[in-house]
Tab-separated table of C-alpha atoms and ligand atoms in Angstrom:
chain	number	residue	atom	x	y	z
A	1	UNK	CA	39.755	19.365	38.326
A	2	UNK	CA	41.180	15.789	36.817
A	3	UNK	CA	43.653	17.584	35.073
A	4	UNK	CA	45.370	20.034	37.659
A	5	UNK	CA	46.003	16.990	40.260
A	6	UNK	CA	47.407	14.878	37.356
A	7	UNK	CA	49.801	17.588	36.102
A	8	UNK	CA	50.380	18.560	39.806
A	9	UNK	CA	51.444	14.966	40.789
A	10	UNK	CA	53.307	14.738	37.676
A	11	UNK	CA	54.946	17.944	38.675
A	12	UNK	CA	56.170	17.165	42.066
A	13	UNK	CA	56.378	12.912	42.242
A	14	UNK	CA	58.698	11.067	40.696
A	15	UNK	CA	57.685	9.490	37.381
A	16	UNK	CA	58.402	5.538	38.150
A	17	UNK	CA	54.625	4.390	37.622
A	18	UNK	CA	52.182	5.236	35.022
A	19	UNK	CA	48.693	5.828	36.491
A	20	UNK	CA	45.729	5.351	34.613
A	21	UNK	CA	44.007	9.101	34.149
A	22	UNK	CA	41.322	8.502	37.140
A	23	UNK	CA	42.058	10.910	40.363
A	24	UNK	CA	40.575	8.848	43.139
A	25	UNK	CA	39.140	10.375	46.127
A	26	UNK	CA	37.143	8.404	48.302
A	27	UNK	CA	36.749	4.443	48.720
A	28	UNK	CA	33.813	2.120	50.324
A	29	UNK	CA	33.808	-1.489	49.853
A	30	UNK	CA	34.472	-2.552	47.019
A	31	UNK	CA	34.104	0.708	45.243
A	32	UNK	CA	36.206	3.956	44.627
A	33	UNK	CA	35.320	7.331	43.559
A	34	UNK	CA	37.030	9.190	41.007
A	35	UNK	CA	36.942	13.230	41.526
A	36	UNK	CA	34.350	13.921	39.448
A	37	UNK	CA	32.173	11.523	41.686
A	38	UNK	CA	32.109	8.543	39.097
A	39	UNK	CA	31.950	5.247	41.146
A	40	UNK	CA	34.342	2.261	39.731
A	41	UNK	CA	34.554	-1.294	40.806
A	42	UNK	CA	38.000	-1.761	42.012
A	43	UNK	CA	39.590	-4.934	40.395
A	44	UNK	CA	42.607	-4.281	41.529
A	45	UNK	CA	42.372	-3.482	45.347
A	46	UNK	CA	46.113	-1.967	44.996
A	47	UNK	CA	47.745	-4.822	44.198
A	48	UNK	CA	46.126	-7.232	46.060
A	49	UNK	CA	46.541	-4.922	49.225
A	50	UNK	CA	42.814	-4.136	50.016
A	51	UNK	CA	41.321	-7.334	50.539
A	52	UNK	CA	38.681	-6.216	52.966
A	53	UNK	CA	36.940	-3.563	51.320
A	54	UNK	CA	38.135	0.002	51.020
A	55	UNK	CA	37.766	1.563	54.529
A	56	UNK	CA	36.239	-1.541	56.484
A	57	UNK	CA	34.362	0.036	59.492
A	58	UNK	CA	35.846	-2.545	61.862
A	59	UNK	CA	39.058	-1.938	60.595
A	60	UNK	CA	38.767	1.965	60.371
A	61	UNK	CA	37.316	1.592	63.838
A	62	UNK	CA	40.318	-0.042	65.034
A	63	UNK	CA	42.652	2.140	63.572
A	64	UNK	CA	40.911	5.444	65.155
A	65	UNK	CA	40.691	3.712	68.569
A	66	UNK	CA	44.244	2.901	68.663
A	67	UNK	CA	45.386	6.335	67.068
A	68	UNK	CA	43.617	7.946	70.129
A	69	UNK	CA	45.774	5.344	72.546
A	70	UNK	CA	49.291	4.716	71.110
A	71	UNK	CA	51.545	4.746	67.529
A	72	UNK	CA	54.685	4.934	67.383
A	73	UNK	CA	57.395	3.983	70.228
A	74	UNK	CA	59.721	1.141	68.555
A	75	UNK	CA	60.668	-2.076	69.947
A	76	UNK	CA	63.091	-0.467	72.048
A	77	UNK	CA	60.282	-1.343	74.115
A	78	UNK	CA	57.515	-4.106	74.581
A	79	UNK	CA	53.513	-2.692	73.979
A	80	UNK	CA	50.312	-4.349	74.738
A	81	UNK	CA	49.612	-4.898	71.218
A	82	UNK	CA	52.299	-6.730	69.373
A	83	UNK	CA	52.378	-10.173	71.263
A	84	UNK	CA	48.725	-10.792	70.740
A	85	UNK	CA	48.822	-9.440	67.101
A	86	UNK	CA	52.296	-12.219	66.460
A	87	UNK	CA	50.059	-15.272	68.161
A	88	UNK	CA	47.019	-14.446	66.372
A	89	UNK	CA	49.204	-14.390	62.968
A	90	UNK	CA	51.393	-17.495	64.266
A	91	UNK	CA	48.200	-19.395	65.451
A	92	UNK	CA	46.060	-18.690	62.131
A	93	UNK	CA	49.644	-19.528	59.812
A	94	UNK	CA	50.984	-22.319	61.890
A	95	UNK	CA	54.566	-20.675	62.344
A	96	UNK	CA	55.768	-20.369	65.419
A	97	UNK	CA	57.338	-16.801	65.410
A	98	UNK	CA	57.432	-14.114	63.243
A	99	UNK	CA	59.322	-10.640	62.444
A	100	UNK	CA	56.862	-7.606	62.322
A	101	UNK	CA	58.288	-5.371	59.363
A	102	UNK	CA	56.379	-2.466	57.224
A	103	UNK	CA	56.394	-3.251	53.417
A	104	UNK	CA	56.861	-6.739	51.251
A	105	UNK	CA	60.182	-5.947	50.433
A	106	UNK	CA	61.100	-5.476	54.137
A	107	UNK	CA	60.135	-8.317	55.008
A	108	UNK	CA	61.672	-10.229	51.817
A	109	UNK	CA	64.873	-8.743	52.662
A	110	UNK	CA	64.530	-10.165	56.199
A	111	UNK	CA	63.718	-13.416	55.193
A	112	UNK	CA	67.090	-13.616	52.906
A	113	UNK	CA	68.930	-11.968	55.803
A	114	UNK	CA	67.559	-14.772	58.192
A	115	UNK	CA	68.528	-17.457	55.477
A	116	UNK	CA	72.033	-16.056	54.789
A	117	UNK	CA	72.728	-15.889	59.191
A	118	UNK	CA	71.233	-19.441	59.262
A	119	UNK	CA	73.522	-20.682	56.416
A	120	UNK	CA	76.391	-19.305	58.530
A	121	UNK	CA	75.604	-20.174	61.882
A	122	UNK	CA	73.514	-23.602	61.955
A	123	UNK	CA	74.169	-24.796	58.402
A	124	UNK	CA	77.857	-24.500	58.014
A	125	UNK	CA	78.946	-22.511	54.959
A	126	UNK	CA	81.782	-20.691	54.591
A	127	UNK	CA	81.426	-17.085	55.576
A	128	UNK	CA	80.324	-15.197	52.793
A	129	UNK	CA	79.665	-18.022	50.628
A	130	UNK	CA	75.847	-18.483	51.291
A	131	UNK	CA	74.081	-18.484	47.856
A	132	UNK	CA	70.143	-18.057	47.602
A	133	UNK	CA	67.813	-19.567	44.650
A	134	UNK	CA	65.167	-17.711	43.488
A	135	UNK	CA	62.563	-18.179	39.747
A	136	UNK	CA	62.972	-16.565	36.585
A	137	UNK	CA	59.956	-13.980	36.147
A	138	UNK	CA	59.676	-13.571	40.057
A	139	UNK	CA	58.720	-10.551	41.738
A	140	UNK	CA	59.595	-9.669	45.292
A	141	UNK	CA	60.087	-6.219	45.403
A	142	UNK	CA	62.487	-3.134	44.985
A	143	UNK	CA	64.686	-3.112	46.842
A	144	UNK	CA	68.441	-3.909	45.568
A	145	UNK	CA	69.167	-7.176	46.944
A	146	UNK	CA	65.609	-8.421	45.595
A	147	UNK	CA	65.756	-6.602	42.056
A	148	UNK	CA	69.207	-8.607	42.029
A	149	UNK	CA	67.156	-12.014	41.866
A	150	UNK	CA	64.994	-10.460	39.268
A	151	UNK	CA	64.672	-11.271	35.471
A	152	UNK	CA	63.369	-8.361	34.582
A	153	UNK	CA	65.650	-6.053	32.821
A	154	UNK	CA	63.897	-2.788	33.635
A	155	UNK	CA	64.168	-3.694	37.410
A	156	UNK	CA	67.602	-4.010	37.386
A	157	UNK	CA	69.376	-1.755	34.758
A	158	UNK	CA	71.324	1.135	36.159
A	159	UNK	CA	70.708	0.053	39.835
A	160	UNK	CA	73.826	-2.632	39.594
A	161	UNK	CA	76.162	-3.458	41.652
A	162	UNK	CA	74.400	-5.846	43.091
A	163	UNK	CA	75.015	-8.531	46.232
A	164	UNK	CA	76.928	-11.828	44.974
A	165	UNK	CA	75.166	-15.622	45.892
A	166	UNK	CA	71.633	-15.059	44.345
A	167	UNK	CA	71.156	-17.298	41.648
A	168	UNK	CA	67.840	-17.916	39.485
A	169	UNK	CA	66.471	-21.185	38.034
A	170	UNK	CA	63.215	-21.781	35.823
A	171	UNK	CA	60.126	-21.210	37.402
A	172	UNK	CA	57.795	-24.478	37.677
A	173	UNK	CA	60.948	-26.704	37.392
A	174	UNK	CA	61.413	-28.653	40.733
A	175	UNK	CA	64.591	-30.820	38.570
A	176	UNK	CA	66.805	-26.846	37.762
A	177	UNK	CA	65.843	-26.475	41.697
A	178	UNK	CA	67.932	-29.699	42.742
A	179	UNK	CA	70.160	-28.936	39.788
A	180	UNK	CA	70.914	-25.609	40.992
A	181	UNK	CA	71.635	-26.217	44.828
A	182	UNK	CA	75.587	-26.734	46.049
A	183	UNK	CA	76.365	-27.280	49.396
A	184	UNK	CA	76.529	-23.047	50.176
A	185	UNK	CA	72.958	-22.707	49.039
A	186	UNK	CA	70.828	-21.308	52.311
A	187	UNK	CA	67.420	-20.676	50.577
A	188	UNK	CA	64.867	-21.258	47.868
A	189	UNK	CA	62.493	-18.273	47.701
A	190	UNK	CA	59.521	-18.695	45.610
A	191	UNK	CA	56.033	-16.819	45.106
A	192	UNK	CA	53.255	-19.904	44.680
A	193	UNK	CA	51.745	-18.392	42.632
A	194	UNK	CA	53.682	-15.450	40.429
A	195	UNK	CA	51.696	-12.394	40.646
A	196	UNK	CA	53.578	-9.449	39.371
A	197	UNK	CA	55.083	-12.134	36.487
A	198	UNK	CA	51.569	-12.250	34.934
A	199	UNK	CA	49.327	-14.417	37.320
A	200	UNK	CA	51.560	-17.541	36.447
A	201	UNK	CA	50.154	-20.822	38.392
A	202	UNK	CA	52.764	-23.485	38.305
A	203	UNK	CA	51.372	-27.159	37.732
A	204	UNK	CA	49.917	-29.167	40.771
A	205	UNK	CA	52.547	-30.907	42.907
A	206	UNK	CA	55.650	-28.151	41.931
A	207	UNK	CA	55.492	-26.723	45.664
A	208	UNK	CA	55.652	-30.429	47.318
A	209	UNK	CA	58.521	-31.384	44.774
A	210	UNK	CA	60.539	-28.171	45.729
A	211	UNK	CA	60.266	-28.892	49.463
A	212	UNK	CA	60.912	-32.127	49.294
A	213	UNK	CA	64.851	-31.107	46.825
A	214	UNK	CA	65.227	-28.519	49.457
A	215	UNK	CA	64.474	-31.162	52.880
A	216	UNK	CA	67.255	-33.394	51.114
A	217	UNK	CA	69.519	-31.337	50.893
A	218	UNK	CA	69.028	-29.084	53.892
A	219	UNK	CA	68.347	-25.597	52.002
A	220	UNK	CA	65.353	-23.442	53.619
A	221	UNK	CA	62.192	-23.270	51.293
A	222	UNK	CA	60.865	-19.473	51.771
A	223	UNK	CA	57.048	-19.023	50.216
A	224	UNK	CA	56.626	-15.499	49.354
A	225	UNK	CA	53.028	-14.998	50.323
A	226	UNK	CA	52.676	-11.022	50.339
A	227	UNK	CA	50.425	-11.291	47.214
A	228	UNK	CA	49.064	-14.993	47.537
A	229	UNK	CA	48.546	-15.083	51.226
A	230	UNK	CA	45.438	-14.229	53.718
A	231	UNK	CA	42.904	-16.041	51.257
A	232	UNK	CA	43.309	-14.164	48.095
A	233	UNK	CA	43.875	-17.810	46.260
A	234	UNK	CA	41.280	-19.435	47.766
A	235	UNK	CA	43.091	-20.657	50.843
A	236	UNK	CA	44.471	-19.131	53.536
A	237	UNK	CA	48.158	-19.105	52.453
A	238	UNK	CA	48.521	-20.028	48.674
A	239	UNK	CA	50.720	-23.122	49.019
A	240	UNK	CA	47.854	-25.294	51.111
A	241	UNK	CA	46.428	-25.924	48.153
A	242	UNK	CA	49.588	-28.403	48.495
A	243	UNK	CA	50.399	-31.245	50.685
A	244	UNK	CA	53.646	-29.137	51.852
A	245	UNK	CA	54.927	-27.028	54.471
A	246	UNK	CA	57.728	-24.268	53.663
A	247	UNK	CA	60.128	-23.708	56.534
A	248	UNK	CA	59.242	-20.076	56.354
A	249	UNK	CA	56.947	-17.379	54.579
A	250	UNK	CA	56.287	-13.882	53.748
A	251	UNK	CA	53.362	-11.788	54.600
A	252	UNK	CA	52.327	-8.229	53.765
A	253	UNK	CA	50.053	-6.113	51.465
A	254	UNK	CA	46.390	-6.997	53.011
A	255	UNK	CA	47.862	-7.538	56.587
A	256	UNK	CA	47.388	-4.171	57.022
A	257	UNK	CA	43.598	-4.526	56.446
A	258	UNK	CA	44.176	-1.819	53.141
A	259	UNK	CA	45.180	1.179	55.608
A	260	UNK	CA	48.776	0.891	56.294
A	261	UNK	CA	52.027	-1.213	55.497
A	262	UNK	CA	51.975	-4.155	57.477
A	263	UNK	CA	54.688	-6.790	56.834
A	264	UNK	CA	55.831	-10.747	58.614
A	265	UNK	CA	58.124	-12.451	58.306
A	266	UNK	CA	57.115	-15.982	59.343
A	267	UNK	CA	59.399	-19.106	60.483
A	268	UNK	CA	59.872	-21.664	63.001
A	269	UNK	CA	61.877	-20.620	66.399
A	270	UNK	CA	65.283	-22.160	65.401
A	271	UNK	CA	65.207	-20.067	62.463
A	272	UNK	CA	63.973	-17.222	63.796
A	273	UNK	CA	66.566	-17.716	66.608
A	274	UNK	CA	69.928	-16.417	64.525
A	275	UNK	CA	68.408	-13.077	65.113
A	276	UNK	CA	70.370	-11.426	67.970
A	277	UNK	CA	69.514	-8.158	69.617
A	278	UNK	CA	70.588	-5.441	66.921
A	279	UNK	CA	70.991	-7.875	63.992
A	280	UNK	CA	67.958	-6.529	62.310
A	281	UNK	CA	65.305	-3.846	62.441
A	282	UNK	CA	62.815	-1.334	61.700
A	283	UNK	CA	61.722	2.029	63.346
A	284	UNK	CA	57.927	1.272	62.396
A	285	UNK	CA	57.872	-2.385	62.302
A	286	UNK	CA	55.361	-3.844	64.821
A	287	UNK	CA	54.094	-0.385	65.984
A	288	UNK	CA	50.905	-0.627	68.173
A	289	UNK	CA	49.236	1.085	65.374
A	290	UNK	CA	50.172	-1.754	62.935
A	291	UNK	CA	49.767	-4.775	65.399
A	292	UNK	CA	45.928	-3.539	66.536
A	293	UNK	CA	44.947	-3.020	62.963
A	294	UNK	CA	47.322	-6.241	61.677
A	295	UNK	CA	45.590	-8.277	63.984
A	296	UNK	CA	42.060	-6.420	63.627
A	297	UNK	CA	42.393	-7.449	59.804
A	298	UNK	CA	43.313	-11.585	60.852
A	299	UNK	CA	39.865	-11.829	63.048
A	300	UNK	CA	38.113	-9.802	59.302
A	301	UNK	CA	39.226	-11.945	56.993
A	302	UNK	CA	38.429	-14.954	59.559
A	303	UNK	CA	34.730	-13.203	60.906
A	304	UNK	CA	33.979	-12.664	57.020
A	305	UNK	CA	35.050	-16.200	55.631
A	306	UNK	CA	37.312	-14.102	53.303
A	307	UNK	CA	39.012	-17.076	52.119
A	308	UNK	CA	36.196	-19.094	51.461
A	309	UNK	CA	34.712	-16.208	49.440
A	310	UNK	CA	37.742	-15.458	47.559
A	311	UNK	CA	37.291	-19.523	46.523
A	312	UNK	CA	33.623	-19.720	45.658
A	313	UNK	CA	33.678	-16.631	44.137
A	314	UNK	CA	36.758	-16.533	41.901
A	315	UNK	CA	35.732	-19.850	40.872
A	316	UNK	CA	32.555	-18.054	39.317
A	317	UNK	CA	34.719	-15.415	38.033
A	318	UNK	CA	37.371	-17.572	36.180
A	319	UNK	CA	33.694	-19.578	34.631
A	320	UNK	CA	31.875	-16.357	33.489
A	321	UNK	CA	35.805	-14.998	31.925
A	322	UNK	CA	36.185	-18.875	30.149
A	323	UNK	CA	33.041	-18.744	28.839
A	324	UNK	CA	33.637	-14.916	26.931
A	325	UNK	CA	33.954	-14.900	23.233
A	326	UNK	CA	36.466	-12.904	22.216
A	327	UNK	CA	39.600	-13.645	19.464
A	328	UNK	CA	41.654	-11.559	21.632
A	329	UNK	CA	41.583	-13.467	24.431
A	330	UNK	CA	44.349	-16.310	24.664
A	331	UNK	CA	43.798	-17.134	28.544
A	332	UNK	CA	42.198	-16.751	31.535
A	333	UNK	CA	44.407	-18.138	34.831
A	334	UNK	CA	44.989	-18.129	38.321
A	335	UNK	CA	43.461	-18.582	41.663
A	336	UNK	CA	40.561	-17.548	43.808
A	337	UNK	CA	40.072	-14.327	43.574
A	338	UNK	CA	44.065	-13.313	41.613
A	339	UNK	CA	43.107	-14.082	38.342
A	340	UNK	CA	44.683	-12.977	34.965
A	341	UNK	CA	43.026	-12.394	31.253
A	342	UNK	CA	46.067	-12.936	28.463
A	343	UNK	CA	45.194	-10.581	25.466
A	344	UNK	CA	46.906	-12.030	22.099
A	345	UNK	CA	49.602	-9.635	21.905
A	346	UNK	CA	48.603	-7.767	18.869
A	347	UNK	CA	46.388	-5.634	21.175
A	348	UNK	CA	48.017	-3.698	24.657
A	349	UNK	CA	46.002	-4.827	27.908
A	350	UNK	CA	46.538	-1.377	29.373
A	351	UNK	CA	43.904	-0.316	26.202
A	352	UNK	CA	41.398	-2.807	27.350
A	353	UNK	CA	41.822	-1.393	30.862
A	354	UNK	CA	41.645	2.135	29.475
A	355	UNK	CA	38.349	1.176	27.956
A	356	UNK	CA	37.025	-0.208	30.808
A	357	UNK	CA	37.288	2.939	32.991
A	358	UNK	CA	34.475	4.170	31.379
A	359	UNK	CA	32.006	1.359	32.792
A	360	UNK	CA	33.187	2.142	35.582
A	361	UNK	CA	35.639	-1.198	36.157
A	362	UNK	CA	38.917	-0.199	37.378
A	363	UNK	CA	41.732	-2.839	36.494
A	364	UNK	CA	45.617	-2.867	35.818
A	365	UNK	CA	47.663	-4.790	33.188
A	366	UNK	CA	50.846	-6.406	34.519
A	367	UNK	CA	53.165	-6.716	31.797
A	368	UNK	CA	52.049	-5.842	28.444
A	369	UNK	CA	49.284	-8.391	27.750
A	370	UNK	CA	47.563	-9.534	31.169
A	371	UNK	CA	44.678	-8.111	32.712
A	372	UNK	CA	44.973	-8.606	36.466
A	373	UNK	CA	41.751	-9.133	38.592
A	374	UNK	CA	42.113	-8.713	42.017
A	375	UNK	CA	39.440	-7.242	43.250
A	376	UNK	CA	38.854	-7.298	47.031
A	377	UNK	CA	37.653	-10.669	48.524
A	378	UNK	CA	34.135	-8.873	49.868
A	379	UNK	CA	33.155	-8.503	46.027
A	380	UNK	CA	29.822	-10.266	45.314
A	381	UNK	CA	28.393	-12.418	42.163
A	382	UNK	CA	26.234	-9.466	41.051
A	383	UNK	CA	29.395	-7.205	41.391
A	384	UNK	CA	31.160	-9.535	38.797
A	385	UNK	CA	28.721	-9.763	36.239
A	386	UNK	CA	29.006	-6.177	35.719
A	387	UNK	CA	32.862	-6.524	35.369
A	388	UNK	CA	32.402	-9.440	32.955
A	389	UNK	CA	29.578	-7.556	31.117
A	390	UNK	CA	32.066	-4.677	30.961
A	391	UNK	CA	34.897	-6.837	29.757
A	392	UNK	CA	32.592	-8.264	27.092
A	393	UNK	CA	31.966	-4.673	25.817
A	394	UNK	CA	35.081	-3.586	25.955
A	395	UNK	CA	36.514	-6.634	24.034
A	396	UNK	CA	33.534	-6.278	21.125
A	397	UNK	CA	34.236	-2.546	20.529
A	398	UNK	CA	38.030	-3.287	20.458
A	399	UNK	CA	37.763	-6.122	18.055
A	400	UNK	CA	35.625	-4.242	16.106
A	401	UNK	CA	38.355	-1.711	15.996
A	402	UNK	CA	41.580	-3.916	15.612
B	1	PLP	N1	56.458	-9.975	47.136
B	1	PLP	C1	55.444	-10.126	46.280
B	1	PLP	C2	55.037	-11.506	45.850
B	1	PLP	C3	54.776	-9.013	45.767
B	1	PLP	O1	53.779	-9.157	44.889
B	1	PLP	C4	55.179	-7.730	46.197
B	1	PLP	C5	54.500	-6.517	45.680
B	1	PLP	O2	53.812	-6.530	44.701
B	1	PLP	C6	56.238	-7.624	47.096
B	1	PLP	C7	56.843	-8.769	47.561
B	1	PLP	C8	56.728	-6.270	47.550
B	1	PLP	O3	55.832	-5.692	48.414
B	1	PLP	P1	55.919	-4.099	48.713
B	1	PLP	O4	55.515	-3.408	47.466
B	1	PLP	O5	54.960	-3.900	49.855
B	1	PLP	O6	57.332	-3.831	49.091
């Protein structure tokens, strides 16, 4: 059957990713199941989306109890859900407020919208003028105000015009940062840790440095968080493993507890205040649906010491990766449990990952020569020595081969 629902999908979907050939059909834990019933570990836990385990029983439990009670009505009116999910999220963040949207880039797009409205209204720049920073090799999603930040040809050619005032600096310079602000910049908007870019960890003290330039000189410091946040580094949100405090962040991806698009944005109340009734909104954002199994996934990851896991655990990880021989590997990086495997570029990562399909590892190269592991934060120690076994495999017969 493989083939018919790959030439089907190809058929009727648009062609703007390129799958590995695995149909997947059922998921538990930290497994999935191709078609054909072979059982993979899932490294990648959809980018970083499926922290908890494919279909967590709370969470599925959650999701079928409020499915029998209440979706969909907007926020043209209030529900019994969304408050409690908003404090449990403000509570566990330490924000005070927060903007329930679907996807990442929703809420990305909010958080520049909030920046530009705060420029105008509390900063002081001229209308029109506001100007927002953002890092070389970033990603924050797709849509075309946020590919206009990005560095990335591909994400950007053909989709121009874009919006004027973004600007980009070096990522991991906290000097182009101060260099780069005038007095019409609103916001710096920076991932803590660049995912999509390649798992790229700036050096210790970058975040501190880059809210202290943007305290000075009153510019909003936005953390985008919809990769790094809800443990997946090792901490709760990626930059405490600083001594810092952004004035605002981004959540997403794993909110939604790996069954639906669940997306914050995250500030303090004077920020959040330059939104007005009808400024800003979303059909879906903040449904009952998404609050009860937004805020079902919170108590999970809190119940389940996710973070702590993700710490311990991708500590052993990034070990048992250092300590493989292999020529073709020129680094292993990252965080908790979002760690990255540079191949020398003689050889294509998506090979390796190719390869590794067939011990049943499932991974993903970002760019053309990382690896990404991201597996979700339930995986054990006994889970990842059969990845690393894998990986060891897979790099001997390739070597062999190259
Ligand atoms: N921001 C970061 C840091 C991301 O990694 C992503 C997705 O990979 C996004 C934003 C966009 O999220 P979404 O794909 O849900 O729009």
């Amino acid at each position: 059957m493989t083939n018919s629902f790959i030439e089907k999908e190809e058929l009727y979907c648009a062609h703007n990713y390129r799958p590995l050939p695995v149909v997947l059909t059922k998921g538990e834990g930290v497994y999935v199941w191709d078609d054909a019933g072979n059982r993979y570990l899932d490294m990648m836990s959809a980018y970083s989306a499926v922290s908890h385990g494919h279909c967590h029983p709370k969470l599925v439990a959650e999701l079928h109890k409020q499915a029998q009670q209440l979706n969909i009505v907007s926020r043209a009116f209030y529900t019994d859900k969304l408050g409690s999910f908003l404090e449990k999220a403000c509570q566990l963040t330490g924000f005070e407020c927060a903007l329930p949207m679907n996807t990442g880039a929703e809420a990305v797009e909010t958080a520049l919208k909030a920046a530009r409205k705060w420029a105008y209204t509390v900063k002081g720049v001229p209308e029109d003028q506001a100007e927002i920073i953002a890092c070389t090799n970033n990603f924050h999603g797709r849509t075309i105000a946020i590919v206009s930040l990005s560095t990335e040809p591909q994400y950007k050619n053909g989709f121009g015009p874009f919006p004027k005032g973004m600007r980009v600096i070096p990522y991991g310079d906290p000097e182009a940062l101060q260099k780069a602000i005038t007095p019409n910049t609103a916001a710096f908007l920076v991932e803590p840790i660049q995912g999509e870019g390649g798992i790229i960890v700036p050096s210790a003290g970058y975040l501190k440095k880059c809210a202290d330039v943007c305290k000075k000189n009153n510019v909003l410091m936005i953390c985008d968080e919809v990769q790094t946040g809800l443990g997946r580094t090792g901490k709760l949100l990626a930059f405490q493993h600083e001594d810092m405090k952004p004035d605002a962040i981004v959540l997403g991806k794993a909110l939604g507890g790996g069954l639906l698009p669940v997306s914050l944005f995250l500030t303090r109340r004077d920020i959040m205040n330059v939104f007005t009734p009808g400024d800003h909104g979303s059909t879906f954002g903040g449904n009952p649906l998404a609050a009860a199994v937004g805020a079902k996934a919170l108590d999970v990851l809190v119940e389940e010491k996710l973070t702590e896991r993700a710490y311990e655990i991708g500590n052993y990880f990034q070990d048992c990766l250092k300590s493989l021989k292999s020529s073709l590997i020129k680094e292993v990086r990252g965080k908790g449990l979002l760690i990255g495997l540079e191949i020398h570029n003689q050889y294509p990562a998506r090979e390796i990952c190719l390869q590794m399909l067939k011990y049943g590892v499932l991974s993903k190269e970002t760019h053309k020569t990382v690896i990404r592991f991201a597996p979700p934060l339930i995986i054990t120690k006994v889970q990842i020595d059969v990845v690393v076994n894998a990986l060891q495999k897979v790099l001997k017969e390739v070597e062999v081969k190259s």
